[in-house]
mmCIF file of C-alpha atoms and ligand atoms in Angstrom:
data_model
loop_
_atom_site.group_PDB
_atom_site.id
_atom_site.type_symbol
_atom_site.label_atom_id
_atom_site.label_comp_id
_atom_site.label_asym_id
_atom_site.label_seq_id
_atom_site.Cartn_x
_atom_site.Cartn_y
_atom_site.Cartn_z
ATOM 1 C CA MET A 1 -0.282 21.781 31.414
ATOM 2 C CA SER A 2 0.394 17.881 31.346
ATOM 3 C CA HIS A 3 1.641 16.535 28.560
ATOM 4 C CA PRO A 4 0.560 12.196 27.489
ATOM 5 C CA ILE A 5 2.809 10.516 25.466
ATOM 6 C CA LEU A 6 0.524 9.145 22.947
ATOM 7 C CA VAL A 7 1.258 5.282 21.851
ATOM 8 C CA THR A 8 -0.486 3.737 18.608
ATOM 9 C CA GLY A 9 -0.622 0.343 18.597
ATOM 10 C CA ALA A 10 -0.906 0.202 22.027
ATOM 11 C CA ALA A 11 -3.148 -2.702 22.020
ATOM 12 C CA GLY A 12 -0.416 -5.150 20.840
ATOM 13 C CA GLY A 13 -1.397 -7.130 17.847
ATOM 14 C CA GLN A 14 0.432 -10.334 15.840
ATOM 15 C CA GLN A 15 3.727 -9.350 15.149
ATOM 16 C CA GLY A 16 5.785 -7.887 18.125
ATOM 17 C CA SER A 17 2.972 -5.930 20.010
ATOM 18 C CA THR A 18 5.660 -2.851 20.181
ATOM 19 C CA GLY A 19 3.194 -0.491 21.326
ATOM 20 C CA ARG A 20 1.899 -2.786 24.134
ATOM 21 C CA LEU A 21 5.223 -2.599 25.363
ATOM 22 C CA VAL A 22 5.765 0.727 25.528
ATOM 23 C CA VAL A 23 2.676 1.598 27.064
ATOM 24 C CA GLY A 24 3.772 -0.687 29.978
ATOM 25 C CA LEU A 25 7.534 0.794 30.410
ATOM 26 C CA LEU A 26 6.269 4.066 30.434
ATOM 27 C CA LEU A 27 2.997 3.570 33.030
ATOM 28 C CA ALA A 28 6.160 2.080 34.973
ATOM 29 C CA GLN A 29 7.801 5.003 35.104
ATOM 30 C CA GLY A 30 5.063 7.250 36.544
ATOM 31 C CA ILE A 31 4.939 8.723 32.872
ATOM 32 C CA SER A 32 1.156 9.544 31.527
ATOM 33 C CA VAL A 33 0.088 7.539 28.566
ATOM 34 C CA ARG A 34 -2.848 7.973 26.068
ATOM 35 C CA ALA A 35 -2.983 4.688 24.480
ATOM 36 C CA PHE A 36 -4.234 4.425 20.800
ATOM 37 C CA VAL A 37 -6.460 1.658 20.260
ATOM 38 C CA HIS A 38 -8.022 -0.009 17.244
ATOM 39 C CA LYS A 39 -11.134 -0.995 19.174
ATOM 40 C CA LEU A 40 -12.930 -1.281 22.987
ATOM 41 C CA ASP A 41 -12.145 -5.059 23.926
ATOM 42 C CA ALA A 42 -10.306 -7.069 26.675
ATOM 43 C CA ARG A 43 -7.001 -5.650 25.823
ATOM 44 C CA SER A 44 -8.282 -1.831 26.220
ATOM 45 C CA ASP A 45 -9.762 -2.475 29.429
ATOM 46 C CA GLU A 46 -6.519 -4.106 30.539
ATOM 47 C CA LEU A 47 -4.114 -1.002 29.304
ATOM 48 C CA ARG A 48 -7.140 1.259 31.247
ATOM 49 C CA ARG A 49 -6.685 -0.696 34.683
ATOM 50 C CA GLN A 50 -2.823 -0.531 34.277
ATOM 51 C CA GLY A 51 -3.775 3.747 34.423
ATOM 52 C CA ALA A 52 -3.580 4.289 30.144
ATOM 53 C CA GLU A 53 -6.018 6.896 28.938
ATOM 54 C CA ILE A 54 -7.545 5.485 26.195
ATOM 55 C CA ALA A 55 -8.042 6.880 22.817
ATOM 56 C CA GLU A 56 -10.134 4.896 20.098
ATOM 57 C CA GLY A 57 -9.627 5.058 16.681
ATOM 58 C CA ASP A 58 -7.809 4.233 13.073
ATOM 59 C CA LEU A 59 -4.463 5.666 12.320
ATOM 60 C CA LEU A 60 -6.620 5.628 8.333
ATOM 61 C CA ASN A 61 -9.028 8.122 9.510
ATOM 62 C CA PRO A 62 -7.352 11.832 9.781
ATOM 63 C CA ALA A 63 -10.338 13.474 12.853
ATOM 64 C CA SER A 64 -9.530 10.464 15.247
ATOM 65 C CA VAL A 65 -5.472 10.749 14.737
ATOM 66 C CA GLN A 66 -6.009 14.866 15.534
ATOM 67 C CA ALA A 67 -7.898 14.109 18.378
ATOM 68 C CA ALA A 68 -5.388 11.757 20.132
ATOM 69 C CA LEU A 69 -3.056 13.982 19.362
ATOM 70 C CA LYS A 70 -4.496 16.757 21.413
ATOM 71 C CA ASP A 71 -1.885 18.123 23.963
ATOM 72 C CA VAL A 72 0.792 15.726 22.698
ATOM 73 C CA LYS A 73 4.092 16.408 22.501
ATOM 74 C CA ARG A 74 5.328 13.050 22.261
ATOM 75 C CA ALA A 75 4.616 10.153 20.297
ATOM 76 C CA TYR A 76 5.386 6.851 19.622
ATOM 77 C CA PHE A 77 3.761 5.137 15.634
ATOM 78 C CA THR A 78 3.306 2.007 14.775
ATOM 79 C CA TYR A 79 1.528 0.252 12.253
ATOM 80 C CA PRO A 80 0.631 -3.739 12.070
ATOM 81 C CA VAL A 81 2.431 -5.388 8.325
ATOM 82 C CA ALA A 82 -0.728 -4.580 6.551
ATOM 83 C CA ASP A 83 -1.691 -2.115 3.686
ATOM 84 C CA ARG A 84 -1.899 1.250 3.775
ATOM 85 C CA LEU A 85 1.428 2.309 5.796
ATOM 86 C CA LEU A 86 1.656 5.462 3.752
ATOM 87 C CA GLU A 87 -1.169 6.756 4.263
ATOM 88 C CA ALA A 88 -1.531 5.981 7.744
ATOM 89 C CA THR A 89 2.235 7.762 8.093
ATOM 90 C CA ALA A 90 1.004 10.924 5.838
ATOM 91 C CA ILE A 91 -1.817 11.438 7.798
ATOM 92 C CA PHE A 92 0.037 10.979 11.289
ATOM 93 C CA SER A 93 2.567 12.937 10.165
ATOM 94 C CA ALA A 94 0.479 15.949 8.916
ATOM 95 C CA MET A 95 -1.667 15.755 12.280
ATOM 96 C CA ALA A 96 1.612 15.862 14.655
ATOM 97 C CA ARG A 97 2.595 18.775 12.958
ATOM 98 C CA ASP A 98 -0.855 20.796 13.054
ATOM 99 C CA ALA A 99 -0.288 19.551 16.721
ATOM 100 C CA GLY A 100 3.278 20.914 17.430
ATOM 101 C CA VAL A 101 4.630 16.960 18.563
ATOM 102 C CA GLU A 102 8.178 17.859 18.845
ATOM 103 C CA LEU A 103 9.495 13.736 18.880
ATOM 104 C CA VAL A 104 7.675 11.012 17.626
ATOM 105 C CA VAL A 105 9.655 7.753 17.597
ATOM 106 C CA ASN A 106 8.816 5.561 14.302
ATOM 107 C CA ASN A 107 8.689 1.767 14.438
ATOM 108 C CA SER A 108 10.189 1.105 11.026
ATOM 109 C CA GLN A 109 12.090 -1.322 9.889
ATOM 110 C CA PHE A 110 15.382 -2.734 9.136
ATOM 111 C CA GLN A 111 17.300 -0.723 6.051
ATOM 112 C CA GLY A 112 21.186 -2.079 6.661
ATOM 113 C CA THR A 113 23.379 -0.019 8.568
ATOM 114 C CA SER A 114 24.888 3.261 7.769
ATOM 115 C CA GLU A 115 27.594 2.337 6.856
ATOM 116 C CA ASP A 116 26.051 -0.156 4.322
ATOM 117 C CA PRO A 117 25.988 1.235 0.692
ATOM 118 C CA LEU A 118 22.090 -0.003 0.277
ATOM 119 C CA PHE A 119 20.828 2.132 3.248
ATOM 120 C CA ARG A 120 17.850 4.052 2.850
ATOM 121 C CA ASP A 121 18.138 3.491 -0.939
ATOM 122 C CA LEU A 122 14.578 3.310 -2.120
ATOM 123 C CA ARG A 123 16.181 1.626 -5.142
ATOM 124 C CA HIS A 124 17.344 -1.304 -3.525
ATOM 125 C CA ALA A 125 14.240 -1.991 -0.987
ATOM 126 C CA PRO A 126 14.223 -6.021 -0.214
ATOM 127 C CA SER A 127 10.422 -6.152 -0.431
ATOM 128 C CA PHE A 128 7.525 -3.995 -1.218
ATOM 129 C CA ARG A 129 7.217 -3.783 2.308
ATOM 130 C CA ASN A 130 10.480 -2.132 2.947
ATOM 131 C CA LEU A 131 10.349 -0.078 0.645
ATOM 132 C CA GLN A 132 7.324 1.548 1.778
ATOM 133 C CA HIS A 133 9.123 1.538 5.392
ATOM 134 C CA ARG A 134 11.901 3.850 3.553
ATOM 135 C CA VAL A 135 9.633 6.080 1.972
ATOM 136 C CA ALA A 136 7.453 6.423 5.267
ATOM 137 C CA ASP A 137 10.679 7.491 7.056
ATOM 138 C CA ARG A 138 10.870 10.213 4.513
ATOM 139 C CA ILE A 139 7.023 11.444 4.790
ATOM 140 C CA PHE A 140 7.688 11.811 8.683
ATOM 141 C CA ASP A 141 11.378 13.840 7.926
ATOM 142 C CA TRP A 142 9.625 15.942 5.597
ATOM 143 C CA ALA A 143 7.155 16.921 7.661
ATOM 144 C CA GLN A 144 9.286 18.267 10.188
ATOM 145 C CA VAL A 145 7.877 16.810 13.836
ATOM 146 C CA GLY A 146 11.227 15.468 15.149
ATOM 147 C CA THR A 147 11.143 11.829 14.022
ATOM 148 C CA VAL A 148 13.715 9.268 14.860
ATOM 149 C CA HIS A 149 13.092 6.206 13.399
ATOM 150 C CA ILE A 150 13.933 2.471 15.068
ATOM 151 C CA GLN A 151 14.969 0.198 12.520
ATOM 152 C CA ALA A 152 14.818 -3.101 12.979
ATOM 153 C CA PRO A 153 15.601 -6.533 11.415
ATOM 154 C CA PRO A 154 12.360 -9.284 11.807
ATOM 155 C CA TYR A 155 11.794 -9.849 15.644
ATOM 156 C CA TYR A 156 12.834 -13.139 18.003
ATOM 157 C CA GLU A 157 8.884 -12.991 18.102
ATOM 158 C CA ASN A 158 8.792 -13.437 14.473
ATOM 159 C CA VAL A 159 11.042 -16.812 14.709
ATOM 160 C CA ARG A 160 8.554 -17.979 17.561
ATOM 161 C CA ALA A 161 5.725 -17.726 15.348
ATOM 162 C CA LEU A 162 7.589 -19.317 12.401
ATOM 163 C CA VAL A 163 8.693 -22.548 14.038
ATOM 164 C CA SER A 164 7.282 -23.234 17.441
ATOM 165 C CA HIS A 165 4.149 -25.474 16.083
ATOM 166 C CA SER A 166 7.240 -27.677 14.571
ATOM 167 C CA VAL A 167 9.508 -27.554 17.183
ATOM 168 C CA ALA A 168 7.151 -28.402 19.739
ATOM 169 C CA ALA A 169 5.512 -31.253 17.230
ATOM 170 C CA GLN A 170 8.929 -32.599 15.469
ATOM 171 C CA ASP A 171 11.696 -31.062 17.027
ATOM 172 C CA THR A 172 12.023 -29.329 13.075
ATOM 173 C CA ALA A 173 12.221 -25.996 11.821
ATOM 174 C CA PHE A 174 11.336 -25.864 8.350
ATOM 175 C CA LEU A 175 11.726 -22.367 6.608
ATOM 176 C CA PRO A 176 13.179 -21.289 3.120
ATOM 177 C CA TRP A 177 16.440 -19.969 4.952
ATOM 178 C CA GLY A 178 18.511 -21.986 2.614
ATOM 179 C CA ASP A 179 21.881 -24.296 3.352
ATOM 180 C CA GLY A 180 21.900 -22.961 6.783
ATOM 181 C CA ASP A 181 24.895 -20.506 6.078
ATOM 182 C CA ALA A 182 22.840 -17.294 5.415
ATOM 183 C CA VAL A 183 22.748 -15.010 7.874
ATOM 184 C CA ILE A 184 19.443 -13.589 9.495
ATOM 185 C CA PRO A 185 20.026 -10.239 11.741
ATOM 186 C CA LEU A 186 17.322 -10.158 14.500
ATOM 187 C CA ALA A 187 16.385 -8.583 17.542
ATOM 188 C CA GLY A 188 13.829 -8.761 20.068
ATOM 189 C CA ALA A 189 10.207 -6.612 20.435
ATOM 190 C CA GLU A 190 11.208 -5.510 23.868
ATOM 191 C CA ASP A 191 13.874 -3.942 23.375
ATOM 192 C CA VAL A 192 12.786 -1.968 20.262
ATOM 193 C CA ALA A 193 10.097 -1.129 22.634
ATOM 194 C CA ARG A 194 12.797 -0.330 25.632
ATOM 195 C CA VAL A 195 14.239 1.646 23.005
ATOM 196 C CA ALA A 196 11.546 3.719 22.156
ATOM 197 C CA ALA A 197 10.207 4.135 25.562
ATOM 198 C CA THR A 198 14.182 5.866 26.447
ATOM 199 C CA LEU A 199 13.774 8.122 23.480
ATOM 200 C CA LEU A 200 10.218 9.100 24.371
ATOM 201 C CA VAL A 201 11.302 9.726 28.165
ATOM 202 C CA ASN A 202 14.837 10.860 28.341
ATOM 203 C CA PRO A 203 14.592 15.050 28.517
ATOM 204 C CA GLY A 204 15.855 16.930 24.895
ATOM 205 C CA LEU A 205 15.576 15.214 21.575
ATOM 206 C CA PRO A 206 17.680 12.489 20.293
ATOM 207 C CA PRO A 207 21.024 13.212 19.090
ATOM 208 C CA LYS A 208 20.584 11.325 16.136
ATOM 209 C CA ASN A 209 17.635 10.206 13.925
ATOM 210 C CA VAL A 210 18.377 6.712 13.023
ATOM 211 C CA PHE A 211 18.618 3.915 15.198
ATOM 212 C CA PRO A 212 19.594 0.595 13.569
ATOM 213 C CA LEU A 213 19.028 -2.268 15.825
ATOM 214 C CA LEU A 214 20.133 -5.063 15.197
ATOM 215 C CA SER A 215 20.748 -7.663 18.232
ATOM 216 C CA GLU A 216 21.819 -10.848 16.877
ATOM 217 C CA THR A 217 23.552 -11.913 12.996
ATOM 218 C CA LEU A 218 23.704 -15.541 13.718
ATOM 219 C CA THR A 219 23.837 -17.818 10.978
ATOM 220 C CA VAL A 220 20.580 -19.810 10.353
ATOM 221 C CA ARG A 221 22.775 -22.848 11.433
ATOM 222 C CA GLU A 222 23.620 -21.093 14.624
ATOM 223 C CA ILE A 223 19.880 -19.835 15.267
ATOM 224 C CA PHE A 224 18.817 -23.364 15.260
ATOM 225 C CA GLU A 225 22.104 -24.840 17.271
ATOM 226 C CA THR A 226 20.718 -21.700 19.950
ATOM 227 C CA LEU A 227 17.022 -22.698 20.046
ATOM 228 C CA GLY A 228 18.389 -26.238 20.789
ATOM 229 C CA ARG A 229 20.845 -25.356 23.789
ATOM 230 C CA ALA A 230 18.024 -23.118 25.376
ATOM 231 C CA LEU A 231 15.424 -26.413 24.873
ATOM 232 C CA GLY A 232 17.790 -28.859 25.957
ATOM 233 C CA ARG A 233 17.181 -30.909 22.810
ATOM 234 C CA PRO A 234 18.589 -31.014 19.275
ATOM 235 C CA ILE A 235 16.471 -28.750 17.159
ATOM 236 C CA ARG A 236 16.518 -29.817 13.211
ATOM 237 C CA TYR A 237 16.542 -27.185 10.814
ATOM 238 C CA VAL A 238 15.245 -28.436 7.254
ATOM 239 C CA PRO A 239 15.163 -25.946 3.851
ATOM 240 C CA ILE A 240 12.111 -26.097 2.075
ATOM 241 C CA THR A 241 11.370 -23.918 -0.876
ATOM 242 C CA ASP A 242 9.479 -20.602 -1.101
ATOM 243 C CA GLU A 243 6.752 -22.204 -2.391
ATOM 244 C CA GLN A 244 6.784 -24.712 0.275
ATOM 245 C CA TRP A 245 6.807 -22.218 2.877
ATOM 246 C CA ALA A 246 3.977 -20.043 0.982
ATOM 247 C CA ASP A 247 1.624 -23.095 0.740
ATOM 248 C CA ALA A 248 1.989 -23.997 4.528
ATOM 249 C CA VAL A 249 1.817 -20.484 5.852
ATOM 250 C CA LYS A 250 -0.543 -18.740 3.263
ATOM 251 C CA GLU A 251 -3.998 -19.387 5.223
ATOM 252 C CA HIS A 252 -2.197 -17.400 8.562
ATOM 253 C CA LEU A 253 -0.274 -14.709 7.208
ATOM 254 C CA LYS A 254 -2.238 -12.109 5.286
ATOM 255 C CA PRO A 255 -1.280 -11.172 1.737
ATOM 256 C CA HIS A 256 0.672 -8.310 2.755
ATOM 257 C CA ALA A 257 2.766 -10.082 5.437
ATOM 258 C CA LEU A 258 3.275 -12.965 2.803
ATOM 259 C CA ASP A 259 4.633 -11.320 0.318
ATOM 260 C CA HIS A 260 6.971 -8.876 2.750
ATOM 261 C CA LEU A 261 8.352 -12.239 4.145
ATOM 262 C CA SER A 262 9.338 -14.403 1.260
ATOM 263 C CA HIS A 263 11.189 -11.566 -0.759
ATOM 264 C CA LEU A 264 13.058 -10.873 2.824
ATOM 265 C CA TRP A 265 13.837 -14.536 2.923
ATOM 266 C CA GLN A 266 14.935 -14.315 -0.580
ATOM 267 C CA TYR A 267 16.571 -11.262 0.075
ATOM 268 C CA PHE A 268 18.958 -12.641 3.419
ATOM 269 C CA ARG A 269 19.256 -16.434 1.765
ATOM 270 C CA ASN A 270 21.074 -14.185 -1.110
ATOM 271 C CA SER A 271 22.958 -11.202 0.882
ATOM 272 C CA LYS A 272 26.433 -11.146 0.836
ATOM 273 C CA GLU A 273 26.879 -8.303 3.147
ATOM 274 C CA GLN A 274 28.482 -9.030 6.125
ATOM 275 C CA ARG A 275 26.957 -7.249 9.076
ATOM 276 C CA GLN A 276 27.787 -6.840 12.463
ATOM 277 C CA ALA A 277 25.292 -6.432 15.836
ATOM 278 C CA THR A 278 24.898 -2.775 16.753
ATOM 279 C CA ASN A 279 25.606 -1.621 20.107
ATOM 280 C CA THR A 280 22.239 0.620 19.607
ATOM 281 C CA ILE A 281 20.355 -0.881 22.822
ATOM 282 C CA ARG A 282 23.031 -0.601 25.124
ATOM 283 C CA GLU A 283 23.807 3.113 23.823
ATOM 284 C CA VAL A 284 19.812 4.157 24.186
ATOM 285 C CA THR A 285 19.207 1.971 27.374
ATOM 286 C CA GLY A 286 22.598 1.420 29.177
ATOM 287 C CA ARG A 287 21.505 -2.288 29.274
ATOM 288 C CA ASN A 288 22.527 -5.090 27.029
ATOM 289 C CA ALA A 289 20.446 -6.334 24.505
ATOM 290 C CA GLN A 290 18.490 -9.616 24.909
ATOM 291 C CA THR A 291 20.123 -12.745 23.292
ATOM 292 C CA LEU A 292 18.451 -14.641 21.165
ATOM 293 C CA GLU A 293 19.135 -17.655 23.544
ATOM 294 C CA GLU A 294 17.333 -15.516 26.134
ATOM 295 C CA PHE A 295 14.377 -14.996 24.459
ATOM 296 C CA PHE A 296 14.456 -18.967 23.574
ATOM 297 C CA ARG A 297 14.608 -19.784 27.355
ATOM 298 C CA ALA A 298 11.836 -17.408 28.303
ATOM 299 C CA ASN A 299 9.910 -18.870 25.587
ATOM 300 C CA ALA A 300 10.948 -22.168 26.036
ATOM 301 C CA GLN A 301 6.965 -23.594 27.293
ATOM 302 C CA LEU A 302 6.142 -22.656 23.727
ATOM 303 C CA MET A 303 8.093 -25.054 22.166
ATOM 304 C CA ALA A 304 8.209 -27.481 25.035
ATOM 305 C CA ALA A 305 8.534 -31.516 23.146
ATOM 306 C CA LYS A 306 4.730 -32.666 22.187
ATOM 307 C CA GLY A 307 5.960 -35.677 20.855
ATOM 308 C CA HIS A 308 6.573 -36.680 17.325
ATOM 309 C CA VAL A 309 3.270 -36.573 15.135
ATOM 310 C CA GLY A 310 3.905 -39.705 13.027
ATOM 311 C CA SER A 311 6.689 -39.351 9.873
ATOM 312 C CA ALA A 312 4.659 -37.006 7.958
ATOM 313 C CA LYS A 313 6.301 -33.660 7.532
ATOM 314 C CA THR A 314 4.101 -30.606 9.143
ATOM 315 C CA ILE A 315 5.500 -27.447 8.227
HETATM 316 N N1 LIG B 1 7.834 -8.268 13.229
HETATM 317 C C1 LIG B 1 9.016 -8.243 13.294
HETATM 318 O O1 LIG B 1 9.512 -9.138 12.731
HETATM 319 C C2 LIG B 1 8.907 -6.652 12.291
HETATM 320 C C3 LIG B 1 10.382 -6.614 12.505
HETATM 321 C C4 LIG B 1 11.064 -5.110 12.475
HETATM 322 C C5 LIG B 1 10.243 -4.221 12.108
HETATM 323 N N2 LIG B 1 8.883 -4.599 12.219
HETATM 324 C C6 LIG B 1 7.757 -3.675 12.288
HETATM 325 O O2 LIG B 1 7.056 -3.708 13.469
HETATM 326 C C7 LIG B 1 5.882 -2.612 13.067
HETATM 327 C C8 LIG B 1 5.005 -3.894 13.246
HETATM 328 O O3 LIG B 1 4.888 -3.554 15.251
HETATM 329 P P1 LIG B 1 3.794 -3.996 16.285
HETATM 330 O O4 LIG B 1 4.909 -5.196 16.148
HETATM 331 O O5 LIG B 1 3.930 -3.061 17.494
HETATM 332 O O6 LIG B 1 2.878 -4.252 15.743
HETATM 333 P P2 LIG B 1 1.780 -5.738 16.145
HETATM 334 O O7 LIG B 1 1.909 -6.195 17.059
HETATM 335 O O8 LIG B 1 1.549 -6.212 14.768
HETATM 336 O O9 LIG B 1 0.560 -4.437 16.678
HETATM 337 C C9 LIG B 1 -0.361 -3.744 15.479
HETATM 338 C C10 LIG B 1 -1.342 -3.149 16.321
HETATM 339 O O10 LIG B 1 -1.728 -1.753 15.591
HETATM 340 C C11 LIG B 1 -3.259 -2.031 15.496
HETATM 341 N N3 LIG B 1 -3.669 -1.191 14.494
HETATM 342 C C12 LIG B 1 -3.749 -2.413 13.123
HETATM 343 N N4 LIG B 1 -4.640 -1.285 12.192
HETATM 344 C C13 LIG B 1 -4.823 -0.292 12.750
HETATM 345 C C14 LIG B 1 -5.308 0.848 12.391
HETATM 346 N N5 LIG B 1 -5.932 1.377 11.046
HETATM 347 N N6 LIG B 1 -5.788 2.112 13.191
HETATM 348 C C15 LIG B 1 -5.204 1.877 14.558
HETATM 349 N N7 LIG B 1 -4.453 0.921 15.124
HETATM 350 C C16 LIG B 1 -4.067 -0.132 14.454
HETATM 351 C C17 LIG B 1 -3.490 -3.372 16.017
HETATM 352 O O11 LIG B 1 -5.002 -2.909 16.856
HETATM 353 P P3 LIG B 1 -5.724 -4.540 16.677
HETATM 354 O O12 LIG B 1 -5.126 -5.946 16.922
HETATM 355 O O13 LIG B 1 -7.164 -4.010 17.172
HETATM 356 O O14 LIG B 1 -6.019 -4.410 14.968
HETATM 357 C C18 LIG B 1 -2.476 -3.691 16.795
HETATM 358 O O15 LIG B 1 -2.750 -3.464 18.213
HETATM 359 C C19 LIG B 1 5.361 -3.235 11.344
HETATM 360 O O16 LIG B 1 5.999 -1.786 10.484
HETATM 361 C C20 LIG B 1 6.580 -3.895 11.060
HETATM 362 O O17 LIG B 1 6.839 -3.517 9.664
HETATM 363 C C21 LIG B 1 8.352 -5.758 12.304
#
């Protein structure tokens, strides 16, 4: 009997679209994929066209999760930055256990590295969302469904979303990231997906169950110098207050995401920990991690100068 790999979040969404990337990587290797989508639309049509079996469902609906897990041994779990991660995790892990799943690759979130004293410590989670991830990882562990946790910091795609508009309009990034010396660890969603797909396809079970994935640990100043190099023009970083930032983005971000990111920025701004990039991507995939500069170069078109829009500050 063949066992398709179940990929949740398969249509991709507002964050890194890691599920969609995992589907593409698996299909390219001829692996049979069941793509779990929240709704049928043009994105699911495209996945079907690429060769995926489509399972429409809701991660908060146990019956649809149970149906999607039929004959599945390996699965990728990702849930958007939205309320109810813990319910989705508990439902998925319970149904995976009933189905006899042997490996779940869980798209979790940065929790420091295992050398950090605060690693996975529930009392020191930087945001409520991050606390939810720490608890969700444990729920998966308790369910004993062979879960490995990919723990990445903000994605490069997140930085792109935060600054592309003001960089295109004014060559400027307005963020509450402090005076320029704070270190913001980053990784690319493509590498998250590549690590996940490799773990799902490799024979046997992974040798460890936590994969901290830090590709770059640059200061804010270095991040925007890198962007300037990639775009071939200087990009200014202008620090703003948390309140200014929240005011500027509140119409585009759900309250859950706004709360998480606001706390994360405060955490990185005030963090005294010296973090090193990890070698996880190379160790798992045999390829170097995408650098931030490579990512910015690949996305330069989105931040091409549109001409300056007067002297008003648009964030
Ligand atoms: N963004 C970052 O910088 C970052 C960094 C580290 C870790 N993470 C973690 O990565 C995760 C997000 O991963 P991602 O980038 O793959 O997310 P994404 O791009 O936002 O995609 C989420 C997918 O989940 C689907 N979905 C939403 N609600 C659902 C439900 N109730 N049932 C079934 N499917 C549902 C969405 O479908 P519809 O669009 O049709 O609703 C979408 O396809 C979060 O847990 C986040 O904490 C993110």
